[in-house]
Amino acid sequence: MKLRFAPSPTGLLHVGNARLALANALFARRNKGKFQLRIDDTDTGRSREELVGAIQQDLEWMGITWDETFRQTERLDRYAAAIEKLKASGHLYPCFESEQELAAKRETQIRQHRAPVYDRAMLKMTEQQRAQAEANGKVPYWRFKLSGRIVRWRDLVMGECQVKLPSVSDPVLVRTDGTVLYTLASVVDDLETGISHIIRGEDHVTNTGVQIDIAEALGARPDHFRFAHLPLLLDENGGKLSKRFDACSLRTLRQDGVEAEALISYLARLGSSDDPALMPFDALAQSYDLSHISRSAARFDTRQLLAMNHRYLAQLPFATVADKLPKGATEAFWLAIRSNIDLLSEAKLWLNVVEGDIIPPVQEEDEAFLQDAAALLPPEPWDVETWKAWTAAIKDKTGRSGKSLFHPLRVALTGEEHGPELRDLLPLIGRKRALARLLPSQV
């Protein structure tokens, strides 16, 4: 068994293609198969060298490793050989229409309520007509002549699938400059490098039918590949998740403080019948099952991801996270805040609450109450019992209890409506800062 992930270095990895990379890697690991990273960089006009490293970095951050890797630009000779083979067998034919001519044909077909499928007009060209076109300076691009059959396969997620090739335009496989397009390069790579299973998005179903036809024209047996098409990810509102939405790029999520284990735990079971559970990569692989994935689209909900991240951070020991915390953060600080943050980046805010010179808002009706509270502040040293003893004394003095007691103290001491337990924060804030915040007008 061998699977692959084949990103194009034209953009950063986002949660949609990260989910596909993870699915292939988990499936390979569970079945003791191999995993290949292939960089689909034949689109030299849009491919960017720096993105190759960024993709690799993102995958490694997720815990994904690969047994082999290569770039398609390293295999141009293999694509050229496949092109010649398909030309010799009559599967590739030259075309000379311009984009404008093709667009005009499509408009006519749509106006006549016909499917905008390529009409194969170029197949009717005689050798003399072709020679005349080339003599006039026209350079052909090359289309693959689809077989006209119905391609069927048993999908590991979608069940029985079929693509009616007569309703699909013959795909362009070779540009006018002789360069190969993804549709052919991908088939050649999959065949020649021994790929057995292909897991990708359901938007590739039609493409799968076409590529099976191409693979068989190159000599593959009908059941050479096993396919699994994962339903597309939708955003929180049910719309298509855009790969250009930068907030969903792995780089941004990582910079914001989303942890890799939280992300892969969420993505691995998104849209499946399995309940989300925090697990490292190897444990996720042992339980990963394509048959548990729903055929319906799944929604990527940032709130659910943050909840998973929250659970992950809440159990992290200080030693694991110390080098990621802002300068000055102590173990006591981390233990105080870790159950109250969704992202590691929020630690900076709480360190400022503990150590900074904040001026919290004070309601006029609470001024006298806070003066009483300040007068009752016990001397240091403080510990986790100080808060309980102090608030008990304030209650006896003022008669306040519940929210009317605790809420003004929290806002005055932290400037926030909600947050970590004040029994833990108070010793970190210290008596001098606490007094200054309770009595801001006297500072």
PDB file of N, CA and C in Angstrom, residues 182-243:
ATOM      1  N   TYR A 182      -1.442  19.048 -15.139  1.00  0.00           N
ATOM      2  CA  TYR A 182      -1.565  18.206 -13.944  1.00  0.00           C
ATOM      3  C   TYR A 182      -2.286  16.897 -14.216  1.00  0.00           C
ATOM      4  N   THR A 183      -3.346  16.952 -15.012  1.00  0.00           N
ATOM      5  CA  THR A 183      -4.186  15.769 -15.214  1.00  0.00           C
ATOM      6  C   THR A 183      -3.384  14.576 -15.701  1.00  0.00           C
ATOM      7  N   LEU A 184      -2.458  14.800 -16.615  1.00  0.00           N
ATOM      8  CA  LEU A 184      -1.620  13.703 -17.117  1.00  0.00           C
ATOM      9  C   LEU A 184      -0.443  13.434 -16.189  1.00  0.00           C
ATOM     10  N   ALA A 185       0.238  14.484 -15.736  1.00  0.00           N
ATOM     11  CA  ALA A 185       1.417  14.300 -14.878  1.00  0.00           C
ATOM     12  C   ALA A 185       1.064  13.501 -13.634  1.00  0.00           C
ATOM     13  N   SER A 186      -0.099  13.777 -13.071  1.00  0.00           N
ATOM     14  CA  SER A 186      -0.517  13.075 -11.861  1.00  0.00           C
ATOM     15  C   SER A 186      -0.701  11.585 -12.115  1.00  0.00           C
ATOM     16  N   VAL A 187      -1.330  11.238 -13.239  1.00  0.00           N
ATOM     17  CA  VAL A 187      -1.544   9.822 -13.580  1.00  0.00           C
ATOM     18  C   VAL A 187      -0.208   9.114 -13.794  1.00  0.00           C
ATOM     19  N   VAL A 188       0.695   9.743 -14.516  1.00  0.00           N
ATOM     20  CA  VAL A 188       2.002   9.136 -14.780  1.00  0.00           C
ATOM     21  C   VAL A 188       2.746   8.895 -13.471  1.00  0.00           C
ATOM     22  N   ASP A 189       2.738   9.885 -12.595  1.00  0.00           N
ATOM     23  CA  ASP A 189       3.411   9.731 -11.298  1.00  0.00           C
ATOM     24  C   ASP A 189       2.786   8.609 -10.473  1.00  0.00           C
ATOM     25  N   ASP A 190       1.460   8.609 -10.403  1.00  0.00           N
ATOM     26  CA  ASP A 190       0.787   7.584  -9.601  1.00  0.00           C
ATOM     27  C   ASP A 190       1.096   6.182 -10.117  1.00  0.00           C
ATOM     28  N   LEU A 191       1.116   6.019 -11.448  1.00  0.00           N
ATOM     29  CA  LEU A 191       1.392   4.710 -12.035  1.00  0.00           C
ATOM     30  C   LEU A 191       2.854   4.295 -11.823  1.00  0.00           C
ATOM     31  N   GLU A 192       3.769   5.206 -12.090  1.00  0.00           N
ATOM     32  CA  GLU A 192       5.180   4.839 -12.096  1.00  0.00           C
ATOM     33  C   GLU A 192       5.815   4.783 -10.719  1.00  0.00           C
ATOM     34  N   THR A 193       5.191   5.426  -9.713  1.00  0.00           N
ATOM     35  CA  THR A 193       5.771   5.384  -8.370  1.00  0.00           C
ATOM     36  C   THR A 193       5.009   4.448  -7.442  1.00  0.00           C
ATOM     37  N   GLY A 194       4.065   3.699  -8.003  1.00  0.00           N
ATOM     38  CA  GLY A 194       3.425   2.632  -7.236  1.00  0.00           C
ATOM     39  C   GLY A 194       2.340   3.059  -6.275  1.00  0.00           C
ATOM     40  N   ILE A 195       1.679   4.161  -6.539  1.00  0.00           N
ATOM     41  CA  ILE A 195       0.571   4.582  -5.675  1.00  0.00           C
ATOM     42  C   ILE A 195      -0.574   3.577  -5.811  1.00  0.00           C
ATOM     43  N   SER A 196      -1.107   3.155  -4.674  1.00  0.00           N
ATOM     44  CA  SER A 196      -2.198   2.165  -4.698  1.00  0.00           C
ATOM     45  C   SER A 196      -3.539   2.773  -4.298  1.00  0.00           C
ATOM     46  N   HIS A 197      -3.520   3.745  -3.378  1.00  0.00           N
ATOM     47  CA  HIS A 197      -4.746   4.360  -2.871  1.00  0.00           C
ATOM     48  C   HIS A 197      -4.637   5.878  -3.006  1.00  0.00           C
ATOM     49  N   ILE A 198      -5.739   6.499  -3.423  1.00  0.00           N
ATOM     50  CA  ILE A 198      -5.769   7.956  -3.591  1.00  0.00           C
ATOM     51  C   ILE A 198      -6.946   8.500  -2.797  1.00  0.00           C
ATOM     52  N   ILE A 199      -6.630   9.306  -1.788  1.00  0.00           N
ATOM     53  CA  ILE A 199      -7.657   9.952  -0.971  1.00  0.00           C
ATOM     54  C   ILE A 199      -7.636  11.437  -1.302  1.00  0.00           C
ATOM     55  N   ARG A 200      -8.765  11.959  -1.769  1.00  0.00           N
ATOM     56  CA  ARG A 200      -8.841  13.377  -2.108  1.00  0.00           C
ATOM     57  C   ARG A 200     -10.260  13.871  -1.951  1.00  0.00           C
ATOM     58  N   GLY A 201     -10.507  15.144  -2.279  1.00  0.00           N
ATOM     59  CA  GLY A 201     -11.822  15.732  -2.083  1.00  0.00           C
ATOM     60  C   GLY A 201     -12.824  15.311  -3.134  1.00  0.00           C
ATOM     61  N   GLU A 202     -14.093  15.393  -2.782  1.00  0.00           N
ATOM     62  CA  GLU A 202     -15.146  14.959  -3.703  1.00  0.00           C
ATOM     63  C   GLU A 202     -15.242  15.848  -4.937  1.00  0.00           C
ATOM     64  N   ASP A 203     -14.602  17.020  -4.912  1.00  0.00           N
ATOM     65  CA  ASP A 203     -14.581  17.861  -6.105  1.00  0.00           C
ATOM     66  C   ASP A 203     -13.739  17.240  -7.214  1.00  0.00           C
ATOM     67  N   HIS A 204     -13.034  16.143  -6.907  1.00  0.00           N
ATOM     68  CA  HIS A 204     -12.221  15.454  -7.907  1.00  0.00           C
ATOM     69  C   HIS A 204     -12.922  14.230  -8.510  1.00  0.00           C
ATOM     70  N   VAL A 205     -14.185  14.009  -8.177  1.00  0.00           N
ATOM     71  CA  VAL A 205     -14.855  12.788  -8.652  1.00  0.00           C
ATOM     72  C   VAL A 205     -14.836  12.707 -10.173  1.00  0.00           C
ATOM     73  N   THR A 206     -15.236  13.781 -10.860  1.00  0.00           N
ATOM     74  CA  THR A 206     -15.218  13.768 -12.328  1.00  0.00           C
ATOM     75  C   THR A 206     -13.800  13.573 -12.844  1.00  0.00           C
ATOM     76  N   ASN A 207     -12.855  14.252 -12.209  1.00  0.00           N
ATOM     77  CA  ASN A 207     -11.460  14.131 -12.595  1.00  0.00           C
ATOM     78  C   ASN A 207     -10.975  12.688 -12.430  1.00  0.00           C
ATOM     79  N   THR A 208     -11.485  11.994 -11.427  1.00  0.00           N
ATOM     80  CA  THR A 208     -11.106  10.593 -11.216  1.00  0.00           C
ATOM     81  C   THR A 208     -11.542   9.733 -12.403  1.00  0.00           C
ATOM     82  N   GLY A 209     -12.767   9.948 -12.889  1.00  0.00           N
ATOM     83  CA  GLY A 209     -13.225   9.204 -14.052  1.00  0.00           C
ATOM     84  C   GLY A 209     -12.338   9.433 -15.266  1.00  0.00           C
ATOM     85  N   VAL A 210     -11.945  10.689 -15.470  1.00  0.00           N
ATOM     86  CA  VAL A 210     -11.066  11.035 -16.585  1.00  0.00           C
ATOM     87  C   VAL A 210      -9.699  10.381 -16.417  1.00  0.00           C
ATOM     88  N   GLN A 211      -9.149  10.446 -15.202  1.00  0.00           N
ATOM     89  CA  GLN A 211      -7.801   9.921 -14.976  1.00  0.00           C
ATOM     90  C   GLN A 211      -7.759   8.392 -15.041  1.00  0.00           C
ATOM     91  N   ILE A 212      -8.844   7.742 -14.668  1.00  0.00           N
ATOM     92  CA  ILE A 212      -8.905   6.287 -14.850  1.00  0.00           C
ATOM     93  C   ILE A 212      -8.823   5.954 -16.336  1.00  0.00           C
ATOM     94  N   ASP A 213      -9.523   6.727 -17.158  1.00  0.00           N
ATOM     95  CA  ASP A 213      -9.500   6.505 -18.604  1.00  0.00           C
ATOM     96  C   ASP A 213      -8.089   6.712 -19.162  1.00  0.00           C
ATOM     97  N   ILE A 214      -7.414   7.754 -18.678  1.00  0.00           N
ATOM     98  CA  ILE A 214      -6.034   8.019 -19.119  1.00  0.00           C
ATOM     99  C   ILE A 214      -5.101   6.912 -18.662  1.00  0.00           C
ATOM    100  N   ALA A 215      -5.261   6.485 -17.411  1.00  0.00           N
ATOM    101  CA  ALA A 215      -4.390   5.438 -16.870  1.00  0.00           C
ATOM    102  C   ALA A 215      -4.504   4.152 -17.674  1.00  0.00           C
ATOM    103  N   GLU A 216      -5.730   3.804 -18.045  1.00  0.00           N
ATOM    104  CA  GLU A 216      -5.917   2.575 -18.822  1.00  0.00           C
ATOM    105  C   GLU A 216      -5.337   2.724 -20.230  1.00  0.00           C
ATOM    106  N   ALA A 217      -5.397   3.943 -20.779  1.00  0.00           N
ATOM    107  CA  ALA A 217      -4.777   4.175 -22.094  1.00  0.00           C
ATOM    108  C   ALA A 217      -3.267   4.025 -22.019  1.00  0.00           C
ATOM    109  N   LEU A 218      -2.707   4.239 -20.821  1.00  0.00           N
ATOM    110  CA  LEU A 218      -1.269   4.072 -20.623  1.00  0.00           C
ATOM    111  C   LEU A 218      -0.898   2.648 -20.206  1.00  0.00           C
ATOM    112  N   GLY A 219      -1.905   1.775 -20.124  1.00  0.00           N
ATOM    113  CA  GLY A 219      -1.626   0.371 -19.850  1.00  0.00           C
ATOM    114  C   GLY A 219      -2.006  -0.126 -18.486  1.00  0.00           C
ATOM    115  N   ALA A 220      -2.629   0.706 -17.644  1.00  0.00           N
ATOM    116  CA  ALA A 220      -3.023   0.271 -16.309  1.00  0.00           C
ATOM    117  C   ALA A 220      -4.229  -0.657 -16.390  1.00  0.00           C
ATOM    118  N   ARG A 221      -4.306  -1.565 -15.439  1.00  0.00           N
ATOM    119  CA  ARG A 221      -5.482  -2.421 -15.366  1.00  0.00           C
ATOM    120  C   ARG A 221      -6.651  -1.617 -14.777  1.00  0.00           C
ATOM    121  N   PRO A 222      -7.894  -2.013 -15.016  1.00  0.00           N
ATOM    122  CA  PRO A 222      -9.049  -1.222 -14.575  1.00  0.00           C
ATOM    123  C   PRO A 222      -9.098  -0.960 -13.070  1.00  0.00           C
ATOM    124  N   ASP A 223      -8.622  -1.912 -12.254  1.00  0.00           N
ATOM    125  CA  ASP A 223      -8.709  -1.754 -10.797  1.00  0.00           C
ATOM    126  C   ASP A 223      -7.359  -1.381 -10.187  1.00  0.00           C
ATOM    127  N   HIS A 224      -6.536  -0.696 -10.946  1.00  0.00           N
ATOM    128  CA  HIS A 224      -5.178  -0.392 -10.474  1.00  0.00           C
ATOM    129  C   HIS A 224      -5.195   0.436  -9.186  1.00  0.00           C
ATOM    130  N   PHE A 225      -6.080   1.429  -9.102  1.00  0.00           N
ATOM    131  CA  PHE A 225      -6.138   2.318  -7.936  1.00  0.00           C
ATOM    132  C   PHE A 225      -7.405   2.067  -7.121  1.00  0.00           C
ATOM    133  N   ARG A 226      -7.300   2.336  -5.802  1.00  0.00           N
ATOM    134  CA  ARG A 226      -8.472   2.426  -4.936  1.00  0.00           C
ATOM    135  C   ARG A 226      -8.643   3.901  -4.575  1.00  0.00           C
ATOM    136  N   PHE A 227      -9.875   4.374  -4.670  1.00  0.00           N
ATOM    137  CA  PHE A 227     -10.136   5.795  -4.425  1.00  0.00           C
ATOM    138  C   PHE A 227     -11.012   6.000  -3.200  1.00  0.00           C
ATOM    139  N   ALA A 228     -10.792   7.135  -2.545  1.00  0.00           N
ATOM    140  CA  ALA A 228     -11.667   7.593  -1.463  1.00  0.00           C
ATOM    141  C   ALA A 228     -11.825   9.103  -1.624  1.00  0.00           C
ATOM    142  N   HIS A 229     -13.052   9.548  -1.766  1.00  0.00           N
ATOM    143  CA  HIS A 229     -13.324  10.975  -1.946  1.00  0.00           C
ATOM    144  C   HIS A 229     -14.012  11.524  -0.698  1.00  0.00           C
ATOM    145  N   LEU A 230     -13.304  12.401   0.008  1.00  0.00           N
ATOM    146  CA  LEU A 230     -13.854  12.991   1.219  1.00  0.00           C
ATOM    147  C   LEU A 230     -14.782  14.146   0.859  1.00  0.00           C
ATOM    148  N   PRO A 231     -15.941  14.228   1.522  1.00  0.00           N
ATOM    149  CA  PRO A 231     -16.828  15.373   1.285  1.00  0.00           C
ATOM    150  C   PRO A 231     -16.106  16.683   1.565  1.00  0.00           C
ATOM    151  N   LEU A 232     -16.496  17.710   0.858  1.00  0.00           N
ATOM    152  CA  LEU A 232     -15.836  19.002   1.011  1.00  0.00           C
ATOM    153  C   LEU A 232     -16.082  19.595   2.390  1.00  0.00           C
ATOM    154  N   LEU A 233     -15.162  20.449   2.821  1.00  0.00           N
ATOM    155  CA  LEU A 233     -15.353  21.200   4.050  1.00  0.00           C
ATOM    156  C   LEU A 233     -16.120  22.482   3.751  1.00  0.00           C
ATOM    157  N   LEU A 234     -17.084  22.784   4.597  1.00  0.00           N
ATOM    158  CA  LEU A 234     -17.813  24.043   4.508  1.00  0.00           C
ATOM    159  C   LEU A 234     -17.386  24.936   5.662  1.00  0.00           C
ATOM    160  N   ASP A 235     -17.638  26.237   5.527  1.00  0.00           N
ATOM    161  CA  ASP A 235     -17.328  27.116   6.639  1.00  0.00           C
ATOM    162  C   ASP A 235     -18.469  27.088   7.651  1.00  0.00           C
ATOM    163  N   GLU A 236     -18.373  27.896   8.681  1.00  0.00           N
ATOM    164  CA  GLU A 236     -19.353  27.855   9.766  1.00  0.00           C
ATOM    165  C   GLU A 236     -20.758  28.212   9.305  1.00  0.00           C
ATOM    166  N   ASN A 237     -20.862  28.959   8.193  1.00  0.00           N
ATOM    167  CA  ASN A 237     -22.164  29.376   7.677  1.00  0.00           C
ATOM    168  C   ASN A 237     -22.683  28.451   6.584  1.00  0.00           C
ATOM    169  N   GLY A 238     -21.956  27.373   6.312  1.00  0.00           N
ATOM    170  CA  GLY A 238     -22.401  26.431   5.296  1.00  0.00           C
ATOM    171  C   GLY A 238     -21.917  26.753   3.903  1.00  0.00           C
ATOM    172  N   GLY A 239     -21.049  27.772   3.759  1.00  0.00           N
ATOM    173  CA  GLY A 239     -20.490  28.106   2.459  1.00  0.00           C
ATOM    174  C   GLY A 239     -19.217  27.330   2.196  1.00  0.00           C
ATOM    175  N   LYS A 240     -18.749  27.364   0.963  1.00  0.00           N
ATOM    176  CA  LYS A 240     -17.522  26.651   0.615  1.00  0.00           C
ATOM    177  C   LYS A 240     -16.339  27.298   1.315  1.00  0.00           C
ATOM    178  N   LEU A 241     -15.515  26.467   1.938  1.00  0.00           N
ATOM    179  CA  LEU A 241     -14.342  26.972   2.645  1.00  0.00           C
ATOM    180  C   LEU A 241     -13.299  27.413   1.632  1.00  0.00           C
ATOM    181  N   SER A 242     -13.000  28.697   1.619  1.00  0.00           N
ATOM    182  CA  SER A 242     -12.080  29.222   0.621  1.00  0.00           C
ATOM    183  C   SER A 242     -10.643  28.978   1.031  1.00  0.00           C
ATOM    184  N   LYS A 243      -9.831  28.447   0.109  1.00  0.00           N
ATOM    185  CA  LYS A 243      -8.419  28.230   0.383  1.00  0.00           C
ATOM    186  C   LYS A 243      -7.667  29.542   0.500  1.00  0.00           C
TER     187      LYS A 243
END
